[in-house]
mmCIF file of C-alpha atoms in Angstrom:
data_model
loop_
_atom_site.group_PDB
_atom_site.id
_atom_site.type_symbol
_atom_site.label_atom_id
_atom_site.label_comp_id
_atom_site.label_asym_id
_atom_site.label_seq_id
_atom_site.Cartn_x
_atom_site.Cartn_y
_atom_site.Cartn_z
ATOM 1 C CA MET A 16 0.000 0.000 0.000
ATOM 2 C CA LYS A 17 1.153 3.555 -0.746
ATOM 3 C CA LEU A 18 0.124 6.874 0.790
ATOM 4 C CA MET A 19 1.196 10.329 -0.255
ATOM 5 C CA VAL A 20 1.868 12.638 2.692
ATOM 6 C CA SER A 21 1.332 16.371 2.234
ATOM 7 C CA ILE A 22 1.384 19.337 4.576
ATOM 8 C CA ILE A 23 -0.865 22.400 4.469
ATOM 9 C CA LEU A 24 0.849 25.489 5.879
ATOM 10 C CA GLY A 25 0.009 29.114 5.238
ATOM 11 C CA GLY A 26 -2.866 28.012 3.020
ATOM 12 C CA LYS A 27 -0.438 26.199 0.684
ATOM 13 C CA GLU A 28 -0.204 22.432 0.247
ATOM 14 C CA MET A 29 3.201 20.825 -0.300
ATOM 15 C CA GLU A 30 3.993 17.183 -0.933
ATOM 16 C CA VAL A 31 6.148 15.897 1.917
ATOM 17 C CA GLY A 32 6.823 12.357 0.760
ATOM 18 C CA GLU A 33 5.478 8.842 0.410
ATOM 19 C CA LEU A 34 4.694 6.070 2.874
ATOM 20 C CA VAL A 35 4.929 2.515 1.545
ATOM 21 C CA SER A 36 4.083 -0.759 3.271
ATOM 22 C CA ASN A 37 5.224 -4.146 1.984
ATOM 23 C CA GLY A 38 3.100 -5.991 4.533
ATOM 24 C CA ARG A 39 5.916 -6.432 7.041
ATOM 25 C CA LYS A 40 7.570 -3.038 7.274
ATOM 26 C CA ILE A 41 6.714 0.598 6.578
ATOM 27 C CA TYR A 42 9.082 2.860 4.664
ATOM 28 C CA PHE A 43 9.095 6.597 4.076
ATOM 29 C CA GLN A 44 10.906 8.786 1.574
ATOM 30 C CA TYR A 45 10.913 12.579 1.432
ATOM 31 C CA HIS A 46 9.937 14.279 -1.821
ATOM 32 C CA PRO A 47 13.000 16.081 -3.288
ATOM 33 C CA GLY A 48 11.036 19.334 -3.524
ATOM 34 C CA PHE A 49 10.205 19.211 0.170
ATOM 35 C CA ILE A 50 13.831 18.647 1.139
ATOM 36 C CA GLU A 51 14.621 21.930 -0.632
ATOM 37 C CA THR A 52 12.231 23.823 1.682
ATOM 38 C CA GLY A 53 14.391 22.975 4.695
ATOM 39 C CA LEU A 54 11.282 22.411 6.848
ATOM 40 C CA GLN A 55 11.891 19.790 9.531
ATOM 41 C CA ILE A 56 8.583 18.111 10.408
ATOM 42 C CA SER A 57 10.274 15.788 12.924
ATOM 43 C CA PRO A 58 13.839 16.956 13.551
ATOM 44 C CA PHE A 59 14.839 14.346 16.134
ATOM 45 C CA LYS A 60 13.667 11.086 14.569
ATOM 46 C CA LEU A 61 12.978 11.946 10.919
ATOM 47 C CA PRO A 62 15.390 14.690 9.799
ATOM 48 C CA LEU A 63 15.428 15.610 6.116
ATOM 49 C CA SER A 64 17.170 12.950 4.037
ATOM 50 C CA SER A 65 17.087 11.699 0.453
ATOM 51 C CA GLY A 66 17.185 8.044 1.498
ATOM 52 C CA ILE A 67 14.465 5.453 2.042
ATOM 53 C CA LEU A 68 13.813 5.431 5.776
ATOM 54 C CA SER A 69 12.183 3.152 8.347
ATOM 55 C CA ALA A 70 11.436 3.847 11.998
ATOM 56 C CA ASP A 71 13.908 2.705 14.645
ATOM 57 C CA THR A 72 11.119 1.629 17.000
ATOM 58 C CA THR A 73 8.150 -0.740 17.119
ATOM 59 C CA VAL A 74 6.241 1.569 19.484
ATOM 60 C CA PHE A 75 4.052 2.953 16.679
ATOM 61 C CA ASP A 76 3.467 -0.241 14.658
ATOM 62 C CA GLY A 77 6.232 0.621 12.220
ATOM 63 C CA LEU A 78 5.335 4.304 11.760
ATOM 64 C CA PHE A 79 7.541 7.245 12.560
ATOM 65 C CA GLY A 80 6.164 9.160 15.524
ATOM 66 C CA VAL A 81 5.249 12.208 13.441
ATOM 67 C CA PHE A 82 2.806 10.149 11.376
ATOM 68 C CA ASN A 83 1.525 8.245 14.380
ATOM 69 C CA ASP A 84 0.552 11.636 15.842
ATOM 70 C CA SER A 85 -2.059 11.858 13.065
ATOM 71 C CA LEU A 86 -3.705 8.624 14.181
ATOM 72 C CA PRO A 87 -6.522 8.663 16.723
ATOM 73 C CA ASP A 88 -6.186 6.832 20.015
ATOM 74 C CA GLY A 89 -8.637 6.208 22.820
ATOM 75 C CA TRP A 90 -12.051 7.515 21.759
ATOM 76 C CA GLY A 91 -11.085 8.139 18.123
ATOM 77 C CA ARG A 92 -9.686 4.639 17.649
ATOM 78 C CA LEU A 93 -12.731 3.096 19.336
ATOM 79 C CA LEU A 94 -15.008 4.984 16.940
ATOM 80 C CA LEU A 95 -13.079 3.886 13.865
ATOM 81 C CA ASP A 96 -12.984 0.252 15.020
ATOM 82 C CA ARG A 97 -16.742 0.239 15.645
ATOM 83 C CA ALA A 98 -17.388 1.842 12.255
ATOM 84 C CA LEU A 99 -15.183 -0.698 10.479
ATOM 85 C CA ILE A 100 -16.886 -3.591 12.226
ATOM 86 C CA SER A 101 -20.304 -2.188 11.249
ATOM 87 C CA ARG A 102 -19.097 -2.163 7.632
ATOM 88 C CA GLY A 103 -18.069 -5.801 7.907
ATOM 89 C CA ILE A 104 -14.317 -5.065 7.717
ATOM 90 C CA PRO A 105 -12.127 -7.317 9.927
ATOM 91 C CA LEU A 106 -9.862 -5.228 12.164
ATOM 92 C CA ALA A 107 -7.020 -7.712 11.690
ATOM 93 C CA LYS A 108 -6.801 -6.628 8.055
ATOM 94 C CA ILE A 109 -6.479 -2.915 8.870
ATOM 95 C CA SER A 110 -2.910 -1.621 8.707
ATOM 96 C CA PRO A 111 -1.519 1.649 10.091
ATOM 97 C CA LEU A 112 -1.543 3.063 6.548
ATOM 98 C CA ASP A 113 -5.217 2.086 6.209
ATOM 99 C CA ARG A 114 -5.936 4.029 9.385
ATOM 100 C CA LEU A 115 -4.055 7.060 8.074
ATOM 101 C CA SER A 116 -6.145 6.924 4.900
ATOM 102 C CA PHE A 117 -9.272 7.142 7.079
ATOM 103 C CA VAL A 118 -7.781 10.243 8.716
ATOM 104 C CA GLY A 119 -7.194 11.771 5.283
ATOM 105 C CA GLU A 120 -7.467 15.563 5.537
ATOM 106 C CA ASN A 121 -9.283 15.566 8.887
ATOM 107 C CA GLY A 122 -6.460 14.938 11.328
ATOM 108 C CA MET A 123 -4.985 17.171 13.977
ATOM 109 C CA GLY A 124 -2.188 19.402 12.760
ATOM 110 C CA ALA A 125 -1.215 20.094 9.160
ATOM 111 C CA LEU A 126 -0.385 16.675 7.690
ATOM 112 C CA VAL A 127 -2.815 15.112 5.193
ATOM 113 C CA TYR A 128 -2.857 11.657 3.630
ATOM 114 C CA ARG A 129 -3.974 10.574 0.154
ATOM 115 C CA PRO A 130 -5.754 8.673 -1.192
ATOM 116 C CA ALA A 131 -8.209 9.254 1.631
ATOM 117 C CA GLN A 132 -11.245 7.193 2.529
ATOM 118 C CA ASP A 133 -14.447 9.146 1.780
ATOM 119 C CA SER A 134 -16.931 9.094 4.653
ATOM 120 C CA GLY A 135 -19.823 10.142 2.428
ATOM 121 C CA ILE A 136 -21.404 12.032 5.343
ATOM 122 C CA ASP A 137 -23.291 15.226 4.517
ATOM 123 C CA PHE A 138 -23.669 17.599 7.463
ATOM 124 C CA LYS A 139 -26.521 19.754 6.248
ATOM 125 C CA LYS A 140 -28.517 18.835 9.334
ATOM 126 C CA GLN A 141 -27.853 20.524 12.672
ATOM 127 C CA MET A 142 -26.893 18.322 15.626
ATOM 128 C CA GLU A 143 -27.455 18.872 19.335
ATOM 129 C CA LEU A 144 -24.897 18.400 22.123
ATOM 130 C CA SER A 145 -27.044 16.499 24.634
ATOM 131 C CA ALA A 146 -28.152 14.086 21.899
ATOM 132 C CA ILE A 147 -24.527 13.561 20.861
ATOM 133 C CA ALA A 148 -23.607 12.913 24.516
ATOM 134 C CA ARG A 149 -26.267 10.197 24.753
ATOM 135 C CA GLU A 150 -24.933 8.495 21.626
ATOM 136 C CA THR A 151 -21.361 8.595 22.902
ATOM 137 C CA GLN A 152 -22.473 6.847 26.080
ATOM 138 C CA LYS A 153 -24.087 4.089 24.008
ATOM 139 C CA ILE A 154 -20.789 3.481 22.243
ATOM 140 C CA LEU A 155 -18.811 3.492 25.495
ATOM 141 C CA GLU A 156 -21.244 0.902 26.857
ATOM 142 C CA GLY A 157 -20.726 -1.314 23.795
ATOM 143 C CA LYS A 158 -24.152 -0.605 22.322
ATOM 144 C CA SER A 159 -24.912 0.358 18.722
ATOM 145 C CA SER A 160 -25.494 3.945 17.636
ATOM 146 C CA ASP A 161 -27.458 5.272 14.689
ATOM 147 C CA ILE A 162 -24.968 8.095 14.156
ATOM 148 C CA ILE A 163 -21.641 6.284 14.498
ATOM 149 C CA GLU A 164 -20.540 7.400 11.018
ATOM 150 C CA GLU A 165 -21.356 11.015 11.893
ATOM 151 C CA LEU A 166 -19.441 10.719 15.172
ATOM 152 C CA LEU A 167 -16.503 9.239 13.289
ATOM 153 C CA GLN A 168 -16.500 12.235 10.957
ATOM 154 C CA LEU A 169 -16.782 14.699 13.852
ATOM 155 C CA GLY A 170 -14.238 13.194 16.237
ATOM 156 C CA GLY A 171 -12.640 10.171 14.631
ATOM 157 C CA SER A 172 -9.179 11.722 14.478
ATOM 158 C CA SER A 173 -9.132 12.718 18.143
ATOM 159 C CA GLY A 174 -7.138 11.196 20.968
ATOM 160 C CA GLY A 175 -7.694 10.710 24.670
ATOM 161 C CA ALA A 176 -10.178 8.604 26.591
ATOM 162 C CA ARG A 177 -13.099 11.038 26.632
ATOM 163 C CA PRO A 178 -15.496 11.307 23.676
ATOM 164 C CA LYS A 179 -15.030 14.536 21.738
ATOM 165 C CA ILE A 180 -16.022 16.287 18.548
ATOM 166 C CA PHE A 181 -14.592 19.040 16.367
ATOM 167 C CA VAL A 182 -16.953 21.932 15.652
ATOM 168 C CA GLY A 183 -17.059 25.422 14.207
ATOM 169 C CA TYR A 184 -18.048 28.015 16.801
ATOM 170 C CA HIS A 185 -19.074 31.640 16.267
ATOM 171 C CA PRO A 186 -18.385 33.477 19.558
ATOM 172 C CA GLU A 187 -20.534 36.527 18.761
ATOM 173 C CA LYS A 188 -23.528 34.508 17.552
ATOM 174 C CA ASP A 189 -22.919 31.714 20.106
ATOM 175 C CA HIS A 190 -23.595 29.234 17.305
ATOM 176 C CA LEU A 191 -22.140 25.821 16.431
ATOM 177 C CA ILE A 192 -21.766 24.131 13.038
ATOM 178 C CA PHE A 193 -20.641 20.565 12.449
ATOM 179 C CA GLY A 194 -18.598 18.593 9.952
ATOM 180 C CA LYS A 195 -16.761 21.409 8.161
ATOM 181 C CA GLU A 196 -12.995 21.854 7.904
ATOM 182 C CA ASN A 197 -13.271 25.115 5.955
ATOM 183 C CA LEU A 198 -15.368 27.366 8.170
ATOM 184 C CA PRO A 199 -17.499 30.376 7.181
ATOM 185 C CA GLU A 200 -16.326 33.821 8.226
ATOM 186 C CA GLY A 201 -16.548 34.470 11.968
ATOM 187 C CA TYR A 202 -16.402 30.785 12.971
ATOM 188 C CA GLU A 203 -13.467 29.275 14.865
ATOM 189 C CA HIS A 204 -12.233 25.691 15.196
ATOM 190 C CA TRP A 205 -13.197 24.316 18.603
ATOM 191 C CA LEU A 206 -13.183 20.917 20.333
ATOM 192 C CA ILE A 207 -15.969 19.836 22.709
ATOM 193 C CA LYS A 208 -15.582 16.982 25.212
ATOM 194 C CA PHE A 209 -18.222 14.648 26.616
ATOM 195 C CA PRO A 210 -18.056 12.621 29.838
ATOM 196 C CA ALA A 211 -16.544 9.138 29.911
ATOM 197 C CA SER A 212 -18.426 6.378 31.706
ATOM 198 C CA ASN A 213 -16.598 6.818 35.027
ATOM 199 C CA ASP A 214 -16.508 10.625 35.074
ATOM 200 C CA PRO A 215 -18.371 12.616 37.752
ATOM 201 C CA ALA A 216 -21.425 14.557 36.613
ATOM 202 C CA ASP A 217 -19.549 17.851 36.989
ATOM 203 C CA VAL A 218 -16.415 16.786 35.071
ATOM 204 C CA ALA A 219 -16.818 19.699 32.626
ATOM 205 C CA GLN A 220 -17.011 22.228 35.456
ATOM 206 C CA ILE A 221 -13.931 20.699 37.095
ATOM 207 C CA GLU A 222 -11.873 21.040 33.902
ATOM 208 C CA HIS A 223 -13.133 24.592 33.423
ATOM 209 C CA ALA A 224 -12.039 25.445 36.975
ATOM 210 C CA TYR A 225 -8.623 23.923 36.231
ATOM 211 C CA HIS A 226 -8.412 26.093 33.131
ATOM 212 C CA LYS A 227 -8.952 29.258 35.179
ATOM 213 C CA MET A 228 -6.561 28.027 37.868
ATOM 214 C CA ALA A 229 -3.881 27.296 35.245
ATOM 215 C CA LEU A 230 -4.211 30.788 33.772
ATOM 216 C CA ALA A 231 -3.784 32.242 37.268
ATOM 217 C CA ALA A 232 -0.655 30.073 37.606
ATOM 218 C CA GLY A 233 0.808 31.754 34.523
ATOM 219 C CA LEU A 234 0.285 28.939 32.025
ATOM 220 C CA LYS A 235 -0.609 29.625 28.417
ATOM 221 C CA MET A 236 -3.840 27.910 27.290
ATOM 222 C CA SER A 237 -6.281 28.242 24.420
ATOM 223 C CA ALA A 238 -9.646 29.870 25.092
ATOM 224 C CA CYS A 239 -12.038 27.569 26.953
ATOM 225 C CA ARG A 240 -15.704 27.715 27.926
ATOM 226 C CA LEU A 241 -18.680 25.574 28.889
ATOM 227 C CA PHE A 242 -21.352 24.693 26.322
ATOM 228 C CA LYS A 243 -24.897 23.870 27.444
ATOM 229 C CA GLY A 244 -26.953 21.126 25.809
ATOM 230 C CA ALA A 245 -30.732 21.027 25.454
ATOM 231 C CA SER A 246 -30.914 18.814 28.559
ATOM 232 C CA GLY A 247 -29.133 21.472 30.608
ATOM 233 C CA SER A 248 -25.928 19.425 30.812
ATOM 234 C CA LEU A 249 -22.644 21.300 30.484
ATOM 235 C CA PHE A 250 -19.780 20.259 28.233
ATOM 236 C CA PHE A 251 -16.190 21.527 28.264
ATOM 237 C CA GLY A 252 -14.953 23.132 25.062
ATOM 238 C CA THR A 253 -11.635 24.589 23.982
ATOM 239 C CA LYS A 254 -10.444 26.479 20.931
ATOM 240 C CA ARG A 255 -8.095 24.356 18.808
ATOM 241 C CA PHE A 256 -4.509 25.579 18.803
ATOM 242 C CA ASP A 257 -3.562 23.657 15.631
ATOM 243 C CA ARG A 258 -5.747 26.046 13.612
ATOM 244 C CA ASN A 259 -5.459 29.826 13.331
ATOM 245 C CA ASN A 260 -6.494 32.629 10.989
ATOM 246 C CA ALA A 261 -3.794 31.593 8.518
ATOM 247 C CA GLY A 262 -4.967 27.974 8.433
ATOM 248 C CA ARG A 263 -3.156 25.016 9.941
ATOM 249 C CA LEU A 264 -0.121 24.555 12.172
ATOM 250 C CA HIS A 265 2.005 21.419 12.199
ATOM 251 C CA LEU A 266 1.471 19.543 15.481
ATOM 252 C CA HIS A 267 3.940 17.094 16.999
ATOM 253 C CA SER A 268 3.487 15.463 20.420
ATOM 254 C CA ALA A 269 6.399 14.857 22.760
ATOM 255 C CA ALA A 270 5.624 11.141 22.428
ATOM 256 C CA GLY A 271 5.927 11.254 18.646
ATOM 257 C CA LEU A 272 8.893 13.616 18.702
ATOM 258 C CA MET A 273 10.973 11.403 21.007
ATOM 259 C CA HIS A 274 9.455 8.019 20.069
ATOM 260 C CA ASP A 275 8.221 7.541 23.609
ATOM 261 C CA ASP A 276 5.521 4.962 24.356
ATOM 262 C CA PHE A 277 3.099 7.203 26.260
ATOM 263 C CA ARG A 278 1.327 4.184 27.774
ATOM 264 C CA LEU A 279 4.592 2.942 29.313
ATOM 265 C CA SER A 280 6.456 6.224 29.332
ATOM 266 C CA ASN A 281 10.042 6.673 30.446
ATOM 267 C CA MET A 282 9.860 10.443 30.079
ATOM 268 C CA ASP A 283 10.974 12.889 32.733
ATOM 269 C CA TYR A 284 10.143 16.586 32.675
ATOM 270 C CA GLY A 285 13.869 17.044 32.153
ATOM 271 C CA HIS A 286 13.554 15.304 28.779
ATOM 272 C CA LEU A 287 10.698 17.648 27.916
ATOM 273 C CA MET A 288 12.815 20.652 28.938
ATOM 274 C CA ASP A 289 15.645 19.505 26.693
ATOM 275 C CA ALA A 290 13.288 18.943 23.727
ATOM 276 C CA ALA A 291 11.629 22.332 24.218
ATOM 277 C CA PHE A 292 14.988 24.116 24.313
ATOM 278 C CA ARG A 293 16.267 22.328 21.191
ATOM 279 C CA LEU A 294 13.124 23.267 19.261
ATOM 280 C CA GLU A 295 12.649 26.833 20.514
ATOM 281 C CA ASN A 296 16.378 27.562 20.784
ATOM 282 C CA HIS A 297 15.737 29.763 23.812
ATOM 283 C CA VAL A 298 16.355 29.247 27.529
ATOM 284 C CA GLY A 299 12.831 30.520 28.203
ATOM 285 C CA ALA A 300 11.627 27.064 27.176
ATOM 286 C CA TYR A 301 12.993 25.662 30.446
ATOM 287 C CA ALA A 302 10.779 27.970 32.502
ATOM 288 C CA LYS A 303 7.690 27.047 30.462
ATOM 289 C CA VAL A 304 8.145 23.351 31.191
ATOM 290 C CA LEU A 305 8.960 23.951 34.863
ATOM 291 C CA ARG A 306 5.747 25.939 35.307
ATOM 292 C CA LEU A 307 3.727 23.159 33.644
ATOM 293 C CA ALA A 308 5.447 20.487 35.742
ATOM 294 C CA ALA A 309 4.705 22.442 38.919
ATOM 295 C CA PHE A 310 1.064 22.798 37.992
ATOM 296 C CA ASN A 311 0.636 19.087 37.255
ATOM 297 C CA VAL A 312 2.316 18.213 40.545
ATOM 298 C CA PHE A 313 0.402 20.608 42.803
ATOM 299 C CA ALA A 314 -2.928 20.243 40.939
ATOM 300 C CA HIS A 315 -2.775 16.435 41.092
ATOM 301 C CA ASN A 316 -2.831 15.905 37.317
ATOM 302 C CA ARG A 317 -1.134 12.517 37.151
ATOM 303 C CA ASP A 318 -2.218 11.794 33.589
ATOM 304 C CA ASP A 319 0.784 13.859 32.451
ATOM 305 C CA HIS A 320 2.017 11.419 29.797
ATOM 306 C CA SER A 321 4.123 12.330 26.778
ATOM 307 C CA LYS A 322 1.153 12.645 24.425
ATOM 308 C CA ASN A 323 -0.275 15.408 26.613
ATOM 309 C CA PHE A 324 2.576 17.748 25.663
ATOM 310 C CA SER A 325 2.956 19.028 22.117
ATOM 311 C CA PHE A 326 4.855 21.426 19.890
ATOM 312 C CA LEU A 327 3.719 23.540 16.945
ATOM 313 C CA MET A 328 5.574 24.495 13.762
ATOM 314 C CA ASP A 329 4.471 27.333 11.479
ATOM 315 C CA ALA A 330 4.973 27.860 7.729
ATOM 316 C CA ASN A 331 8.421 29.350 8.366
ATOM 317 C CA GLY A 332 9.628 26.283 10.249
ATOM 318 C CA LYS A 333 9.563 28.050 13.609
ATOM 319 C CA TRP A 334 8.741 25.821 16.575
ATOM 320 C CA GLN A 335 7.115 26.683 19.873
ATOM 321 C CA MET A 336 5.607 24.689 22.697
ATOM 322 C CA ALA A 337 1.856 24.307 22.256
ATOM 323 C CA PRO A 338 -0.514 25.794 24.844
ATOM 324 C CA ALA A 339 -1.157 23.486 27.778
ATOM 325 C CA TYR A 340 -4.111 21.127 27.417
ATOM 326 C CA ASP A 341 -5.912 18.279 29.193
ATOM 327 C CA LEU A 342 -5.250 19.895 32.552
ATOM 328 C CA THR A 343 -7.640 18.458 35.106
ATOM 329 C CA PHE A 344 -7.726 16.455 38.321
ATOM 330 C CA SER A 345 -6.679 12.897 37.546
ATOM 331 C CA PHE A 346 -5.246 9.723 38.976
ATOM 332 C CA SER A 347 -3.107 7.186 37.154
ATOM 333 C CA PRO A 348 -3.429 3.379 37.169
ATOM 334 C CA HIS A 349 -0.691 2.872 39.765
ATOM 335 C CA GLY A 350 -0.871 6.208 41.554
ATOM 336 C CA PHE A 351 2.276 7.563 39.894
ATOM 337 C CA HIS A 352 2.733 10.584 37.647
ATOM 338 C CA SER A 353 3.119 9.434 34.041
ATOM 339 C CA SER A 354 6.128 11.754 33.671
ATOM 340 C CA THR A 355 8.684 11.819 36.453
ATOM 341 C CA VAL A 356 10.059 14.994 38.056
ATOM 342 C CA ALA A 357 13.831 14.782 38.553
ATOM 343 C CA GLY A 358 13.379 11.005 38.586
ATOM 344 C CA GLU A 359 10.507 10.968 41.120
ATOM 345 C CA GLY A 360 7.148 9.644 39.926
ATOM 346 C CA GLN A 361 5.275 8.560 43.041
ATOM 347 C CA SER A 362 5.297 11.664 45.223
ATOM 348 C CA PRO A 363 7.055 14.542 43.474
ATOM 349 C CA GLY A 364 6.959 17.841 45.315
ATOM 350 C CA ASN A 365 8.695 21.149 45.858
ATOM 351 C CA ARG A 366 12.127 19.564 46.386
ATOM 352 C CA HIS A 367 12.046 17.708 43.057
ATOM 353 C CA LEU A 368 10.790 20.743 41.169
ATOM 354 C CA MET A 369 13.628 22.837 42.600
ATOM 355 C CA GLU A 370 16.120 20.138 41.615
ATOM 356 C CA LEU A 371 14.739 20.300 38.063
ATOM 357 C CA ALA A 372 15.049 24.086 38.069
ATOM 358 C CA ASP A 373 18.625 23.944 39.348
ATOM 359 C CA VAL A 374 19.792 21.331 36.824
ATOM 360 C CA PHE A 375 18.516 23.445 33.912
ATOM 361 C CA GLY A 376 19.543 26.778 35.368
ATOM 362 C CA VAL A 377 16.083 28.315 35.751
ATOM 363 C CA LYS A 378 17.066 31.352 37.808
ATOM 364 C CA ASN A 379 13.547 32.280 38.886
ATOM 365 C CA GLY A 380 12.552 28.678 39.528
ATOM 366 C CA LYS A 381 11.574 29.265 43.159
ATOM 367 C CA GLU A 382 9.367 32.187 42.115
ATOM 368 C CA ILE A 383 7.658 30.148 39.362
ATOM 369 C CA ILE A 384 6.964 27.255 41.713
ATOM 370 C CA GLY A 385 5.598 29.645 44.338
ATOM 371 C CA GLN A 386 3.266 31.344 41.825
ATOM 372 C CA VAL A 387 1.855 27.995 40.752
ATOM 373 C CA ARG A 388 1.402 26.770 44.303
ATOM 374 C CA GLU A 389 -0.408 29.985 45.255
ATOM 375 C CA ALA A 390 -2.831 29.645 42.319
ATOM 376 C CA VAL A 391 -3.588 25.996 43.097
ATOM 377 C CA GLY A 392 -4.164 26.991 46.711
ATOM 378 C CA ASN A 393 -7.186 28.963 45.489
ATOM 379 C CA TRP A 394 -8.902 25.855 44.113
ATOM 380 C CA ALA A 395 -12.105 26.455 46.088
ATOM 381 C CA PHE A 396 -12.503 29.923 44.541
ATOM 382 C CA TYR A 397 -12.233 28.652 40.955
ATOM 383 C CA ALA A 398 -14.384 25.608 41.710
ATOM 384 C CA LYS A 399 -17.180 27.764 43.095
ATOM 385 C CA GLU A 400 -16.896 30.212 40.178
ATOM 386 C CA CYS A 401 -17.297 27.378 37.648
ATOM 387 C CA GLY A 402 -20.139 25.556 39.402
ATOM 388 C CA VAL A 403 -18.242 22.503 40.665
ATOM 389 C CA GLY A 404 -20.391 20.434 43.029
ATOM 390 C CA LYS A 405 -19.645 20.441 46.759
ATOM 391 C CA ALA A 406 -18.612 16.768 46.814
ATOM 392 C CA SER A 407 -16.110 17.231 43.977
ATOM 393 C CA MET A 408 -14.869 20.510 45.408
ATOM 394 C CA ARG A 409 -14.123 18.804 48.719
ATOM 395 C CA ALA A 410 -12.587 15.633 47.241
ATOM 396 C CA VAL A 411 -10.275 17.532 44.897
ATOM 397 C CA GLY A 412 -9.355 20.011 47.628
ATOM 398 C CA GLU A 413 -8.348 17.214 49.990
ATOM 399 C CA ALA A 414 -6.151 15.627 47.317
ATOM 400 C CA LEU A 415 -4.472 18.928 46.476
ATOM 401 C CA GLY A 416 -3.776 19.536 50.147
ATOM 402 C CA GLY A 417 -1.901 16.238 50.317
ATOM 403 C CA VAL A 418 0.787 17.277 47.809
ATOM 404 C CA GLU A 419 4.114 18.145 49.428
#
């Protein structure tokens, strides 16, 4: 099987190269014209080269990490698998390149894959958030849904455990449209999340409170807000940072960049600091990562795996760390942070954060850590402001108080 890989930056599409599978191994070769641009879509693991290349890891089923970043995981993969089964297609016959062809032009970031599988879905009808939430619950419970193909089109390229959809949102009109990559004037690309089966009823309010708390801690995040469905339920939404007024931005996760298996990660925040500095070429990158590490430690976000950190590249090849995302109260399967802090994963605290700051020469490290801790100490204020229930407010507050 062959797939052509292109990238859309600054409204212009360029052919990047070709992916080829011989059934046992996947190979990639850059297009000569793309090499001449000097753009590095994956500078650590897939630097520009005229040769025929194959990945040095089996973590991504033979793909380089930059292409694996285009594939859905969690909810998106579940949707695609259910849709394939409903079409009578055995999952054992679906290769990574087949999955990329289903992503086509609808993936996160700026990479597109051709030939793409056509969904055939026409979104002339308007959809409603509470109704979508009910259908997502059916799928999570293993039941059939009448709109699985529509859900696949809306959120099939997304990652993470929670159901989500991509929408167009007009802030002034407070209006949503569905199923369109090229949006009418005034509409912005947003992502809306729905609860997973084990989430509390006020999960959206909790994440919204974390958003406000993170901003107070000095973190950069995309705009966020709560959307209300017809049933009165609230859903957390955030503006997509891989889209802007000029079009698309190239998105690369830390997992894909460093070929790290985010499910069994060996990443430390020190590795993330080093990657951020190498991409941004500025010591300010160290402070950004330290602030994010401090927030995840003090705010008890233990789902801080390597796919929850990303970098963006613009049409000029300039890299920057993406705004923080997926910041919310969370546990992990074994009670450890997914990313270690100066080697500590079970109970990182102020001492480990300061060690991280000292190793990388962050001169105002103590000040950064103090700012974050002060913001997280105001959890009850943000929780009340965002409508978090009393039980959740108390449970989260007790957990945050237990961090060193």
